[in-house]
XYZ file of C-alpha atoms in Angstrom:
767
model
C 97.112 122.684 159.667
C 97.484 119.295 161.328
C 100.878 117.699 161.799
C 102.248 115.326 159.186
C 102.473 112.330 161.529
C 98.761 112.119 162.439
C 97.897 112.842 158.856
C 99.807 109.833 157.519
C 98.641 107.680 160.425
C 95.112 108.453 159.261
C 95.998 107.373 155.709
C 97.533 104.136 156.996
C 94.508 103.448 159.195
C 92.094 103.985 156.291
C 94.166 101.675 154.130
C 94.265 98.827 156.637
C 90.924 99.281 158.427
C 88.693 97.533 155.850
C 90.662 94.908 153.989
C 87.660 93.982 151.831
C 87.238 97.560 150.668
C 90.982 97.907 150.032
C 91.085 94.716 147.965
C 88.060 95.807 145.910
C 89.545 99.216 145.143
C 92.927 97.776 144.161
C 91.312 95.100 141.991
C 89.074 97.686 140.325
C 92.083 99.778 139.338
C 94.239 96.746 138.505
C 91.723 95.441 135.973
C 91.918 98.675 134.003
C 95.720 98.797 134.242
C 95.900 95.143 133.185
C 93.650 95.773 130.188
C 95.718 98.742 129.002
C 98.979 96.845 129.383
C 97.684 93.733 127.685
C 96.188 95.677 124.771
C 99.252 97.826 124.152
C 101.709 94.948 124.546
C 99.684 92.597 122.349
C 99.555 95.143 119.548
C 103.264 95.967 119.822
C 104.221 92.285 119.891
C 102.121 91.452 116.841
C 102.939 94.517 114.742
C 106.669 94.421 115.521
C 106.830 90.687 114.829
C 104.971 91.213 111.568
C 107.017 94.205 110.403
C 110.410 92.863 111.460
C 109.691 89.411 110.090
C 108.472 90.850 106.805
C 111.519 93.110 106.463
C 113.850 90.137 107.051
C 112.508 88.236 104.043
C 113.608 91.118 101.779
C 110.187 91.464 100.124
C 109.992 92.322 96.454
C 108.323 95.487 95.216
C 106.379 93.571 92.554
C 106.524 90.504 90.372
C 105.718 89.924 86.729
C 104.696 86.742 84.951
C 107.093 85.945 82.107
C 107.085 82.872 79.872
C 110.012 80.519 80.548
C 113.129 82.636 80.935
C 116.646 82.127 82.307
C 119.291 84.024 84.271
C 119.976 86.311 81.306
C 116.749 88.240 81.866
C 117.506 88.569 85.589
C 120.884 90.109 84.770
C 119.285 92.493 82.253
C 116.737 93.692 84.802
C 119.349 94.044 87.561
C 121.325 96.438 85.337
C 118.344 98.796 85.030
C 119.060 102.009 87.001
C 115.607 101.890 88.641
C 116.074 98.304 89.941
C 118.024 97.447 93.098
C 117.703 93.644 92.993
C 116.010 91.006 90.848
C 115.286 87.341 91.341
C 113.587 84.477 89.534
C 111.435 81.510 90.446
C 109.048 79.077 88.842
C 105.505 78.675 90.088
C 102.675 76.484 88.904
C 99.287 75.234 90.026
C 99.062 71.553 90.934
C 96.953 69.329 93.136
C 98.438 67.949 96.319
C 97.360 64.885 98.242
C 98.322 64.950 101.917
C 96.814 62.163 103.968
C 93.512 61.127 102.417
C 92.516 64.435 100.847
C 93.407 66.463 97.763
C 94.082 70.197 97.944
C 94.660 72.967 95.455
C 98.317 73.895 95.646
C 100.949 76.210 94.232
C 104.388 74.682 93.785
C 107.354 77.056 93.671
C 110.908 76.249 92.635
C 114.165 78.163 93.165
C 117.852 77.846 92.789
C 118.227 78.096 96.556
C 121.898 79.131 96.384
C 120.969 82.187 94.256
C 117.868 83.165 96.174
C 117.715 86.824 97.268
C 114.114 88.111 97.472
C 110.972 86.888 99.269
C 112.944 84.526 101.472
C 111.222 81.790 103.443
C 112.096 80.737 106.996
C 112.680 77.128 107.901
C 110.580 76.164 110.920
C 111.251 72.403 111.089
C 113.132 69.716 109.183
C 115.513 70.540 106.338
C 115.923 74.234 105.463
C 116.736 73.420 101.814
C 115.222 70.461 99.952
C 117.090 68.228 97.599
C 115.721 67.410 94.157
C 112.379 65.577 94.248
C 111.705 66.688 97.840
C 109.151 69.133 99.202
C 109.006 71.861 101.793
C 105.483 72.783 102.880
C 104.106 76.061 104.204
C 103.212 75.413 107.834
C 99.925 77.304 107.464
C 98.782 74.066 105.816
C 98.178 72.850 109.380
C 95.001 74.930 109.110
C 93.718 72.503 106.463
C 95.281 69.166 107.352
C 97.564 67.397 109.801
C 100.833 66.025 108.486
C 104.298 65.107 109.695
C 107.744 65.609 108.250
C 108.599 62.427 106.405
C 105.084 61.901 105.033
C 104.817 61.127 101.338
C 102.736 63.628 99.388
C 101.305 63.062 95.909
C 101.686 65.894 93.402
C 99.304 65.799 90.443
C 100.332 67.915 87.460
C 97.755 69.693 85.273
C 97.885 66.872 82.688
C 97.054 64.247 85.322
C 100.561 62.830 85.851
C 101.238 62.028 89.504
C 104.476 61.979 91.444
C 105.234 60.972 95.005
C 107.520 63.293 96.939
C 108.562 63.270 100.614
C 107.856 66.266 102.845
C 111.254 67.086 104.370
C 110.528 70.371 106.152
C 108.085 73.132 107.009
C 108.562 76.823 106.285
C 107.078 80.227 107.019
C 106.403 82.239 103.855
C 105.269 85.754 104.764
C 104.870 86.780 101.128
C 102.427 84.062 100.124
C 98.682 83.764 100.443
C 98.329 81.612 103.609
C 96.057 78.593 103.716
C 93.648 80.338 106.101
C 93.045 82.931 103.380
C 93.203 80.829 100.211
C 92.143 77.328 101.223
C 95.157 76.086 99.245
C 98.593 74.766 100.242
C 101.932 76.277 99.217
C 104.806 73.852 98.562
C 108.425 74.436 97.558
C 111.137 72.460 95.797
C 114.246 72.945 93.676
C 114.074 74.361 90.177
C 115.606 71.186 88.716
C 112.737 69.138 90.168
C 110.394 70.721 87.616
C 112.204 68.881 84.835
C 111.461 65.590 86.600
C 107.834 66.752 86.881
C 107.705 67.195 83.106
C 107.963 70.991 83.174
C 110.779 73.246 81.926
C 113.450 73.975 84.545
C 113.061 77.673 83.749
C 111.679 80.674 85.601
C 108.228 82.111 84.989
C 108.054 84.680 87.825
C 110.358 87.699 87.919
C 110.561 89.608 91.214
C 112.457 92.818 91.841
C 112.911 95.729 94.232
C 113.221 99.377 93.297
C 116.217 101.550 94.116
C 114.076 104.207 95.790
C 110.540 104.760 97.036
C 110.094 101.079 97.866
C 106.761 101.770 99.574
C 105.389 104.132 96.906
C 102.745 102.278 94.879
C 102.739 104.711 91.949
C 106.535 104.684 91.655
C 106.622 100.880 91.798
C 103.943 100.673 89.112
C 105.970 102.968 86.865
C 109.110 100.862 87.365
C 107.094 97.674 86.774
C 106.008 99.045 83.410
C 109.669 99.687 82.516
C 110.681 96.159 83.579
C 107.876 94.633 81.503
C 108.905 96.730 78.521
C 112.541 95.642 78.933
C 111.546 91.966 79.166
C 109.390 92.114 76.033
C 112.078 94.058 74.170
C 114.520 91.282 75.100
C 112.241 88.643 73.579
C 110.336 87.260 76.565
C 106.510 87.590 76.505
C 104.950 89.092 79.636
C 101.515 87.923 80.802
C 100.792 90.159 83.790
C 102.029 91.669 87.005
C 101.060 91.998 90.651
C 101.851 94.907 92.970
C 100.587 94.779 96.546
C 98.364 97.700 97.479
C 100.637 98.547 100.443
C 104.183 97.775 99.288
C 106.534 96.912 102.113
C 103.675 96.129 104.490
C 102.974 92.568 105.560
C 99.757 91.194 104.012
C 98.486 90.197 107.483
C 98.716 93.694 108.991
C 95.087 94.450 108.144
C 94.044 91.706 110.575
C 96.333 93.115 113.278
C 94.745 96.540 112.847
C 91.287 95.018 113.277
C 92.520 93.235 116.412
C 93.949 96.512 117.719
C 90.562 98.196 117.368
C 88.808 95.449 119.315
C 91.458 95.470 122.024
C 91.334 99.261 122.160
C 87.606 99.211 122.825
C 88.258 96.678 125.582
C 90.896 98.906 127.186
C 88.760 102.057 127.044
C 85.741 100.213 128.451
C 87.812 98.710 131.267
C 89.353 102.067 132.147
C 85.965 103.788 132.165
C 84.542 101.099 134.392
C 87.546 101.422 136.700
C 86.931 105.170 137.053
C 83.325 104.492 138.036
C 84.354 101.834 140.535
C 86.948 104.055 142.197
C 84.480 106.943 142.414
C 81.868 104.711 144.009
C 84.336 103.304 146.515
C 85.776 106.674 147.514
C 82.293 108.171 147.783
C 81.305 105.395 150.160
C 84.482 105.851 152.185
C 83.987 109.602 152.573
C 80.290 109.200 153.393
C 81.300 106.860 156.191
C 83.944 109.321 157.443
C 82.026 112.612 157.340
C 82.188 112.940 161.123
C 85.937 112.190 161.051
C 86.370 115.005 158.527
C 84.454 117.321 160.831
C 86.653 116.378 163.796
C 89.843 116.902 161.742
C 88.656 120.310 160.632
C 87.738 121.243 164.234
C 91.358 120.621 165.303
C 92.853 122.646 162.459
C 92.816 120.528 159.306
C 92.432 122.640 156.202
C 90.714 121.887 152.911
C 94.185 121.148 151.496
C 95.012 118.727 154.339
C 91.840 116.680 153.883
C 92.157 116.610 150.111
C 95.799 115.567 150.253
C 95.176 112.731 152.727
C 92.501 111.099 150.619
C 94.349 111.621 147.341
C 97.482 110.052 148.835
C 95.360 107.096 149.908
C 94.051 106.786 146.371
C 97.586 107.089 145.011
C 98.683 104.187 147.226
C 95.774 102.147 145.860
C 96.889 102.965 142.320
C 100.540 102.089 142.873
C 99.616 98.753 144.441
C 97.281 98.071 141.499
C 100.173 98.877 139.143
C 102.433 96.383 140.910
C 99.665 93.805 140.841
C 98.866 94.244 137.127
C 102.075 95.098 135.273
C 103.702 91.659 135.115
C 100.519 89.597 134.543
C 99.551 91.987 131.709
C 102.905 91.477 129.974
C 102.731 87.686 130.237
C 99.065 87.574 129.234
C 99.852 89.702 126.173
C 102.700 87.403 125.190
C 100.683 84.190 125.514
C 97.696 85.765 123.777
C 99.964 86.972 120.969
C 101.536 83.512 120.738
C 98.108 82.040 120.072
C 97.201 84.638 117.428
C 100.645 84.363 115.801
C 100.457 80.570 115.487
C 100.658 78.743 112.142
C 96.894 78.246 112.058
C 96.339 82.009 112.213
C 98.805 84.786 111.339
C 101.911 82.558 111.207
C 104.368 85.105 112.589
C 107.816 84.544 114.045
C 107.078 85.983 117.472
C 109.735 88.204 119.027
C 111.179 87.018 122.398
C 109.288 87.992 125.530
C 110.002 91.523 126.632
C 108.395 94.243 128.679
C 108.084 97.435 126.685
C 109.224 100.498 128.704
C 106.645 102.655 126.955
C 103.844 100.301 127.973
C 105.089 100.203 131.574
C 105.109 103.994 131.710
C 101.602 104.054 130.200
C 100.387 101.603 132.852
C 102.002 103.684 135.600
C 100.312 106.801 134.250
C 96.962 105.011 134.108
C 97.363 103.556 137.605
C 97.903 107.086 138.957
C 95.536 109.156 136.841
C 92.532 106.809 136.670
C 92.055 106.521 140.454
C 92.815 110.216 140.963
C 90.248 111.194 138.321
C 87.735 108.769 139.764
C 88.237 109.854 143.348
C 88.726 113.588 142.920
C 85.020 114.609 142.684
C 84.153 112.632 145.822
C 87.235 113.892 147.701
C 86.562 117.480 146.671
C 82.973 117.251 147.836
C 83.981 115.759 151.169
C 86.817 118.195 151.799
C 84.485 121.185 151.304
C 82.078 120.155 154.058
C 82.016 122.430 157.089
C 82.362 121.303 160.706
C 78.700 122.088 161.355
C 77.533 120.065 158.337
C 79.819 117.181 159.267
C 78.549 116.762 162.822
C 74.883 117.282 161.914
C 74.528 114.869 158.996
C 74.601 111.165 158.500
C 76.548 111.429 155.249
C 76.915 113.045 151.906
C 74.571 110.703 150.152
C 71.065 111.585 149.083
C 68.779 111.167 152.048
C 65.979 108.726 151.501
C 62.585 110.400 151.587
C 63.448 113.486 149.596
C 61.401 112.518 146.539
C 57.770 111.505 146.044
C 58.895 107.975 145.060
C 60.899 107.744 148.274
C 57.900 108.804 150.376
C 55.617 106.331 148.648
C 58.107 103.537 149.229
C 58.527 104.621 152.837
C 54.759 104.379 153.427
C 54.683 100.970 151.808
C 57.597 99.438 153.725
C 55.553 98.142 156.623
C 53.079 96.568 154.245
C 55.196 94.983 151.530
C 58.213 93.829 153.526
C 61.738 93.089 152.319
C 61.184 93.821 148.622
C 60.128 97.431 149.181
C 62.776 97.777 151.896
C 65.375 96.673 149.360
C 64.103 99.210 146.842
C 64.343 101.908 149.452
C 67.916 100.906 150.223
C 68.751 100.984 146.521
C 67.474 104.568 146.361
C 69.209 105.572 149.607
C 72.264 106.953 147.747
C 71.054 107.808 144.287
C 74.399 109.162 143.124
C 76.171 105.910 143.863
C 73.336 103.856 142.423
C 73.396 105.799 139.171
C 77.156 105.376 138.888
C 76.862 101.658 139.592
C 74.101 101.399 137.042
C 76.287 103.328 134.599
C 79.111 100.870 135.203
C 76.864 97.880 134.624
C 75.123 99.455 131.626
C 78.451 100.244 129.975
C 79.784 96.783 130.734
C 76.582 95.154 129.506
C 76.448 97.262 126.344
C 80.027 96.321 125.471
C 79.475 92.651 126.359
C 76.307 92.337 124.269
C 77.850 94.505 121.541
C 80.881 92.217 121.357
C 78.699 89.129 120.975
C 76.631 91.047 118.421
C 79.811 91.527 116.374
C 80.343 87.775 116.484
C 76.736 87.211 115.402
C 77.238 89.782 112.639
C 80.384 87.973 111.488
C 78.448 84.694 111.328
C 75.666 86.383 109.341
C 78.167 88.002 106.972
C 79.963 84.712 106.367
C 76.610 83.085 105.558
C 75.845 85.871 103.062
C 79.311 85.683 101.523
C 78.731 81.950 101.159
C 75.926 82.694 98.683
C 78.705 83.091 96.127
C 79.022 79.305 96.406
C 75.525 78.020 95.697
C 77.067 75.027 93.941
C 78.420 71.981 95.798
C 81.642 71.248 93.905
C 83.773 73.434 91.656
C 86.166 71.834 89.168
C 88.824 74.071 87.594
C 90.584 72.897 84.438
C 94.059 73.739 83.145
C 92.606 74.854 79.810
C 89.229 75.311 78.156
C 87.156 72.287 77.104
C 83.897 71.971 75.240
C 81.169 72.477 77.813
C 79.153 69.566 76.427
C 82.126 67.190 76.810
C 82.989 67.946 80.447
C 79.312 68.217 81.442
C 78.631 64.760 80.019
C 81.570 63.268 81.939
C 80.476 64.917 85.207
C 76.873 63.724 84.897
C 78.171 60.151 84.672
C 79.403 60.407 88.270
C 76.911 59.117 90.873
C 75.592 61.918 93.072
C 75.841 64.644 90.405
C 72.461 66.204 89.618
C 73.300 69.272 87.524
C 76.329 71.073 86.092
C 77.094 74.516 84.742
C 80.101 75.563 82.668
C 81.937 78.841 83.293
C 84.709 80.659 81.495
C 87.419 82.738 83.094
C 89.908 85.152 81.546
C 92.528 87.497 82.940
C 93.582 90.981 81.929
C 95.842 93.781 83.123
C 94.375 97.066 84.323
C 95.354 99.994 82.064
C 95.621 103.402 83.736
C 95.088 106.829 82.188
C 98.718 107.007 81.090
C 98.465 103.673 79.288
C 100.573 101.754 81.822
C 99.593 98.226 82.857
C 98.721 97.558 86.480
C 97.547 94.569 88.480
C 95.738 91.581 87.041
C 91.961 91.220 87.052
C 90.474 87.745 86.704
C 86.968 87.654 85.226
C 84.631 84.760 86.033
C 81.885 84.295 83.473
C 78.831 82.288 84.582
C 76.002 81.648 82.097
C 73.432 84.411 81.843
C 70.915 84.117 84.679
C 72.987 81.622 86.678
C 71.654 80.926 90.161
C 74.813 79.165 91.347
C 76.534 82.333 92.505
C 75.240 85.442 94.191
C 78.109 87.378 95.782
C 77.068 89.827 98.475
C 76.682 93.195 96.775
C 77.632 96.364 98.653
C 77.084 98.770 95.749
C 75.291 98.733 92.416
C 73.568 95.678 90.971
C 74.148 92.156 89.674
C 74.515 91.254 85.999
C 71.464 91.502 83.735
C 70.869 89.167 80.745
C 71.268 92.035 78.274
C 74.627 93.191 79.732
C 77.623 93.031 77.408
C 80.784 94.559 78.869
C 79.277 94.986 82.348
C 81.520 93.973 85.248
C 80.838 93.292 88.934
C 84.144 93.796 90.775
C 85.357 92.858 94.232
C 85.468 95.567 96.883
C 89.258 95.449 97.267
C 89.647 97.067 93.816
C 87.630 100.127 94.839
C 89.296 100.231 98.231
C 92.742 100.348 96.671
C 91.624 102.829 94.009
C 89.080 105.112 95.729
C 88.684 107.157 92.536
C 86.641 104.306 91.023
C 82.924 103.877 91.644
C 79.862 102.201 90.163
C 79.254 103.534 86.669
C 82.935 104.147 85.905
C 84.742 102.507 83.009
C 88.014 100.588 83.361
C 90.242 99.265 80.593
C 91.690 95.759 80.621
C 94.364 94.392 78.321
C 93.302 90.838 77.457
C 95.347 88.659 75.103
C 97.053 91.756 73.700
C 93.845 93.728 73.021
C 92.277 96.454 75.156
C 88.624 96.290 76.202
C 86.508 98.784 78.123
C 84.344 97.499 80.968
C 81.644 99.339 82.904
C 81.493 98.693 86.643
C 77.837 97.971 87.444
C 78.271 96.427 90.902
C 80.676 95.818 93.763
C 80.651 92.660 95.856
C 82.168 92.140 99.275
C 85.436 90.240 99.378
C 86.957 88.719 102.515
C 90.696 88.862 103.176
C 93.738 89.780 101.101
C 93.275 89.616 97.339
C 96.458 89.209 95.286
C 94.445 89.257 92.055
C 91.223 91.223 91.651
C 88.241 89.043 90.738
C 85.193 90.237 88.792
C 82.069 88.707 87.216
C 80.784 89.201 83.656
C 78.243 87.454 81.430
C 79.379 84.312 79.629
C 78.374 85.286 76.041
C 80.492 88.435 75.961
C 83.519 86.765 77.586
C 83.229 83.830 75.164
C 83.155 86.286 72.294
C 86.268 88.270 73.240
C 88.203 85.156 74.309
C 87.128 83.309 71.125
C 85.955 80.312 73.179
C 82.268 79.803 72.282
C 80.580 76.805 73.907
C 83.662 76.122 76.021
C 84.355 76.255 79.745
C 87.309 76.334 82.085
C 85.283 75.744 85.251
C 82.457 73.386 86.024
C 80.047 74.158 88.855
C 78.392 70.979 90.101
C 75.191 70.496 92.100
C 75.013 67.224 94.037
C 72.055 65.241 95.309
C 73.143 65.771 98.930
C 74.778 68.893 100.296
C 76.633 67.881 103.453
C 80.443 68.325 103.496
C 81.211 64.613 103.524
C 79.061 63.909 100.473
C 80.515 66.916 98.633
C 84.046 65.679 99.324
C 83.152 62.175 98.122
C 81.677 63.472 94.851
C 84.679 65.789 94.388
C 87.057 62.817 94.624
C 84.998 60.793 92.117
C 84.827 63.723 89.714
C 88.586 64.106 89.885
C 89.135 60.449 89.041
C 86.557 60.481 86.243
C 88.211 63.428 84.518
C 91.632 61.839 84.955
C 90.403 58.661 83.255
C 89.149 60.800 80.365
C 92.516 62.645 80.105
C 90.900 65.960 81.040
C 93.409 68.164 82.842
C 92.083 69.243 86.238
C 93.813 72.136 87.991
C 91.816 72.002 91.202
C 88.640 70.728 92.831
C 86.909 72.603 95.673
C 83.752 72.011 97.667
C 81.469 74.853 98.711
C 81.656 73.584 102.312
C 85.429 73.950 102.220
C 85.257 77.430 100.693
C 82.743 78.570 103.290
C 84.869 77.105 106.080
C 87.868 79.130 104.901
C 85.764 82.294 105.035
C 84.513 81.478 108.539
C 88.009 80.765 109.824
C 89.269 84.141 108.589
C 87.086 85.746 111.252
C 88.401 83.375 113.915
C 91.210 85.661 115.086
C 88.886 88.573 115.737
C 86.300 86.270 117.333
C 88.923 84.997 119.810
C 89.778 88.582 120.728
C 86.085 89.437 121.080
C 85.499 86.556 123.485
C 88.494 87.588 125.598
C 87.116 91.116 125.647
C 83.656 89.938 126.735
C 85.139 87.927 129.607
C 87.168 90.891 130.865
C 84.155 93.207 130.699
C 82.157 90.627 132.649
C 84.866 90.586 135.313
C 84.853 94.380 135.636
C 81.061 94.525 135.751
C 81.017 91.888 138.465
C 83.572 93.826 140.470
C 81.432 96.930 140.125
C 78.337 95.297 141.515
C 80.293 93.476 144.216
C 81.964 96.713 145.308
C 78.725 98.657 145.477
C 76.935 95.960 147.444
C 79.870 95.586 149.837
C 79.938 99.335 150.491
C 76.178 99.328 150.960
C 76.292 96.541 153.532
C 79.258 98.013 155.428
C 77.483 101.367 155.680
C 74.472 99.789 157.315
C 75.976 97.725 160.096
C 74.000 99.689 162.711
C 70.808 99.389 160.692
C 71.302 95.643 160.392
C 71.889 95.473 164.137
C 68.596 97.271 164.799
C 66.813 94.873 162.419
C 68.242 91.936 164.357
C 67.088 93.448 167.667
C 63.493 93.710 166.435
C 63.480 90.104 165.273
C 64.969 89.981 161.745
C 66.550 86.610 161.067
C 69.661 85.909 159.014
C 67.605 84.811 156.021
C 65.657 88.084 155.891
C 68.818 90.213 156.046
C 70.417 88.131 153.307
C 67.276 88.373 151.149
C 67.211 92.160 151.474
C 70.823 92.438 150.323
C 70.394 89.942 147.482
C 67.237 91.669 146.270
C 69.108 94.995 146.220
C 71.741 93.472 143.952
C 69.094 91.847 141.789
C 67.170 95.099 141.393
C 70.282 97.004 140.296
C 71.261 94.200 137.937
C 67.809 94.151 136.335
C 67.636 97.920 135.952
C 71.072 97.984 134.339
C 70.174 95.049 132.086
C 67.159 96.806 130.596
C 69.312 99.825 129.751
C 72.238 97.702 128.515
C 70.174 95.796 125.967
C 69.184 99.158 124.451
C 72.636 100.764 124.387
C 74.219 97.538 123.108
C 72.612 98.109 119.711
C 74.639 101.215 118.702
C 77.801 99.854 120.377
C 77.659 96.611 118.411
C 76.713 98.433 115.214
C 79.714 100.775 115.386
C 82.113 97.918 116.150
C 80.686 95.833 113.316
C 81.131 98.686 110.867
C 84.783 99.214 111.737
C 85.756 95.543 111.867
C 83.902 94.906 108.617
C 85.749 97.745 106.928
C 89.078 96.205 107.959
C 88.275 92.573 107.105
C 85.747 92.572 104.273
C 86.085 96.061 102.828
C 82.633 97.026 104.042
C 80.322 96.861 107.082
C 79.305 93.521 108.506
C 75.638 92.611 108.136
C 74.545 93.591 111.602
C 72.837 91.019 113.810
C 71.884 91.853 117.389
C 72.896 89.072 119.786
C 69.800 88.025 121.705
C 71.897 85.259 123.260
C 74.369 87.878 124.480
C 71.562 89.856 126.112
C 70.264 86.728 127.858
C 73.754 85.727 129.038
C 74.384 89.209 130.452
């Protein structure tokens, strides 16, 4: 056994001898450690901010829609033994003009001094408005720019308009954000509704249960009791809504999708780091075979040699940990700040902190990854005998052992630097294969990531087929289809119109209890203005009566349902059976399930023949600007005719909302692609550096026999190019299953089904 002092002097010498090699090894490990720290910290920041913020608003278990009631009903419900707290508010659909544009909007009113559930956070301006003043959900920045102090115009369903100042912005974690709905949420006092011509009375009753506040079935049972108590007390109930995951923030599904993407990034980076460390340590040991032989000749044991190299690797890992731990924490915080902004998740981000668990995870990774990567090479080197060490030029595969090697060797003198470069590439096949593996993995992930983005774009385009019209006008009540069609066709730019009905009903379960609300849209039989993307079953046929095409969130939240099953809906006090014939893909969080049925049957059961509550409009031009112009003229024309408009949307705006919902994941995907590119570049740089450093004598001989600088440089560059090309061909093949798997998972989280896969040719070319 050799003495400790020479042993550690050897470690120190190896560490400081080749600064380029040392930097490459540390960077290779640091990238993996950085990725793990950034991924874990980003997820913890986002999920803790979401969960803590959501808990602070005291979210309700459910809410029911009750016709104009007062504090008496709240007190009755609060006295129920199953109810812990109850609260009231008034909500209505209006149109809001901010700047030059009109937006669909929900206005909510409270008695702010009695407000207990579903609290909102003030983010700027006044925390509580006075009468005839507005607070605005800051997610509206996604749709339009505004400033506190701006005057907004509120248009009521009957066409009356009121000007109200915006006095503050708020964060409402229990509402449907603008990025998901394309609408704007505004808030005022309950007494303001009287000035707006509406009763200053509640029409939404929220409550929390005494126990099992995250148990959907228990909450549904208590909701049925609350509805029964309200009706028994003389207040009609029109429906209820229970979130599928009570107590869980509605944006958590996006965070989980982000976590998956980041997790893939971390695993890929760690795997690449292992390859890079193995390559580097293999090169180091190959270069030091004779040193190992000398150490063994003076008494070094297998244990001594192994320990020296593993300690060296451990030093590399600890330095990589120091290099990566703080940048990873700050990168995670700034990345989370972007995702948590008001134009995305709108979370109140927790203060910057470094999570001890993440630091320990990074320390573990910084130790284990390099040890795992280096151990095979160290073990192989430590086993070599003194005789083998002094009689070999290294542990690598000797060129000339295979038929391909011999053929290339014979051709070297004829074909020059290109064949020489190929021979050098094949000199150490083990290292080349590992480098190729690194680049193939990096390329597969890179192309796969961009394929997910291409798949998201394709899916959004397919989802947009639900909006084959140009403008949609929603009315506050039904009108004769002939009347509103005639008015619309008088507007310049309108080419065709189509009237739709819509009705709502409550789901009835096997026990007879009412559940969440289902809204049914009823286009005319054979309509070509909507074709939602089907994931199961079929679309409506002309002969269908009670056939229903439902959105995928219904089947996701009730997995017992499938195509062919029958559901019961309570509509206007009567129960109707519907057969599910198809399922269409729905993007985002759905607070009310939406289905499609044929117009004749819906008109029959709603007793509204030849009437419509929606008008789908086709314009002569289809660009967003023209659609918006026609939408504004339609709104004014209906107002002149005293037709009550609830909202006007353009298909361009609806499609844009869908595209933006993927934006968070796309940002994460791009960050992931850039990091993978960095690791892949380090891999190739490290391999080429080791290759050049190993051949200093060979390069010297080439210079002696007349090789110029340009030839030496060309040989090295061609080696890198050959490895890059070989890895690229393999990467473009393996990228297909990688991208497909990622698309399936992300699609399941965001759109309740797989994305329509599209391979990114651009990604392959870029790589």
